[in-house]
XYZ file of C-alpha atoms in Angstrom:
172
model
C 33.008 11.788 29.114
C 31.537 11.196 25.637
C 30.954 14.654 24.187
C 28.612 15.154 21.234
C 27.006 18.134 19.501
C 23.606 18.796 18.060
C 21.923 22.039 17.006
C 18.227 22.652 17.590
C 15.910 25.318 16.255
C 12.243 25.943 16.669
C 11.591 29.144 18.513
C 13.389 32.073 19.971
C 16.978 31.129 20.767
C 16.652 32.801 24.195
C 13.904 30.299 25.029
C 15.687 27.326 23.518
C 18.924 28.230 25.305
C 17.188 28.323 28.718
C 15.605 24.911 28.180
C 18.863 23.179 27.294
C 20.947 25.002 29.916
C 18.553 23.434 32.437
C 19.403 19.827 31.558
C 21.843 17.394 33.175
C 24.651 16.385 30.880
C 24.555 19.564 28.823
C 28.006 21.135 28.931
C 27.446 24.181 26.750
C 24.666 25.948 24.870
C 25.555 28.504 22.208
C 22.666 30.597 20.973
C 22.574 32.186 17.574
C 21.685 31.352 14.013
C 22.212 28.097 12.111
C 22.140 27.404 8.388
C 22.191 24.200 6.385
C 21.827 23.905 2.610
C 18.985 23.763 0.109
C 15.700 25.076 1.484
C 17.382 25.552 4.893
C 20.382 27.563 3.637
C 19.201 30.809 5.240
C 20.078 31.425 8.873
C 17.392 30.628 11.441
C 17.415 31.049 15.230
C 18.839 27.998 16.979
C 21.215 26.742 19.640
C 24.237 24.476 19.450
C 24.193 22.025 22.352
C 27.357 20.271 23.493
C 26.438 17.343 25.720
C 27.767 14.277 27.451
C 25.963 11.398 25.736
C 26.735 9.111 28.680
C 24.446 11.358 30.800
C 21.784 12.471 28.309
C 20.950 10.947 24.948
C 20.222 12.485 21.579
C 16.727 11.014 21.905
C 16.219 12.828 25.235
C 17.385 16.123 23.727
C 15.145 15.807 20.671
C 12.160 14.783 22.794
C 12.631 17.781 25.108
C 12.998 20.007 22.052
C 9.775 18.756 20.453
C 7.783 19.343 23.639
C 9.129 22.838 24.344
C 8.294 24.553 21.047
C 5.470 24.362 18.502
C 6.872 21.358 16.664
C 3.621 20.629 14.806
C 2.879 24.177 13.639
C 3.846 25.413 10.178
C 3.233 29.028 11.260
C 4.234 32.042 9.180
C 7.467 32.695 11.113
C 9.081 29.323 10.294
C 11.679 31.121 8.130
C 12.968 32.815 11.300
C 12.173 29.968 13.682
C 12.792 26.819 11.624
C 11.735 23.687 13.531
C 14.892 21.680 13.071
C 17.472 19.242 14.310
C 20.888 19.983 12.805
C 23.417 17.160 12.839
C 27.154 16.906 12.248
C 27.373 13.477 10.591
C 25.461 11.104 8.327
C 25.208 8.624 11.205
C 23.526 11.265 13.383
C 21.269 12.260 10.450
C 19.889 8.725 10.270
C 19.603 8.473 14.052
C 17.814 11.834 14.414
C 15.413 10.973 11.573
C 14.575 7.651 13.250
C 14.016 9.441 16.576
C 11.647 11.972 14.976
C 9.686 9.182 13.304
C 9.421 7.320 16.605
C 8.399 10.392 18.632
C 5.819 11.600 16.094
C 3.371 9.155 17.710
C 3.411 11.332 20.881
C 1.704 14.188 19.037
C -1.821 14.560 17.657
C -0.500 16.110 14.457
C 2.437 15.448 12.151
C 5.684 17.038 13.270
C 7.019 19.827 11.042
C 10.483 19.391 12.552
C 13.089 18.376 9.965
C 16.608 16.998 10.195
C 19.290 18.996 8.376
C 23.041 18.866 8.023
C 24.752 21.505 10.137
C 26.676 23.871 7.854
C 27.147 27.254 9.537
C 26.685 28.981 12.873
C 26.624 32.668 13.673
C 26.408 33.487 17.395
C 23.945 36.031 18.703
C 25.216 39.158 20.421
C 26.938 38.365 23.699
C 24.508 40.629 25.589
C 21.787 38.008 24.949
C 23.728 34.943 26.092
C 22.271 33.206 29.144
C 19.332 35.560 28.739
C 16.819 33.793 30.963
C 19.104 32.973 33.862
C 20.462 36.542 33.857
C 16.991 38.130 33.540
C 14.303 35.729 34.854
C 11.968 38.502 35.988
C 11.860 40.348 32.659
C 8.397 40.232 31.072
C 9.638 38.270 28.034
C 11.123 35.608 30.303
C 8.013 35.357 32.458
C 5.696 35.211 29.440
C 7.598 32.924 27.074
C 10.450 31.116 28.799
C 9.053 30.281 32.247
C 6.173 28.232 30.743
C 8.687 26.196 28.719
C 10.697 25.514 31.876
C 7.508 24.504 33.665
C 6.829 21.997 30.870
C 10.407 20.803 31.185
C 10.020 20.224 34.939
C 6.628 18.552 34.559
C 7.442 16.216 31.660
C 11.195 15.764 32.038
C 12.002 16.523 35.683
C 14.497 13.656 35.974
C 16.563 15.153 33.154
C 16.847 18.596 34.701
C 19.850 20.058 36.426
C 18.435 20.596 39.908
C 20.921 23.276 40.929
C 20.318 25.410 37.875
C 16.569 25.163 37.589
C 15.787 25.199 41.312
C 17.477 28.585 41.634
C 14.710 30.079 39.495
C 11.918 27.662 40.398
C 9.844 30.272 42.222
C 9.637 32.205 38.951
C 8.417 29.240 36.935
């Protein structure tokens, strides 16, 4: 197994966590708050994804991420929900930047998603971990997370973990 890490931010970490927990090759998703440096030094909601890169690629993860949050919107809550890919090495910084440039063609507008160096992580309260899969019928989950999982199934069905996502499929 070739384990790698990447952190992704863009929307509510409950939503982002559910998306990445639903993918094959993802070993762990930690939700919380990530900070980098410079203009991204403040904490913003994100998840840290540990994955097996022999099963799912960084490109797959970034592509899923871009399609499951508003990656082209510079809305007023970007300080709380920074659209970002956080990386752990210079090599991954270059790779993630190249992937974003390549995938930008899939969107009608320019991506606002930026690549940052990962500096710090602060986990969310444990009561919120695995929020969707523990609470799929809660109104927040039905309103915000289920549509993201529907997009995931529609656009990236081959990447999904059938066992995990099929258990809640009737809610999606």
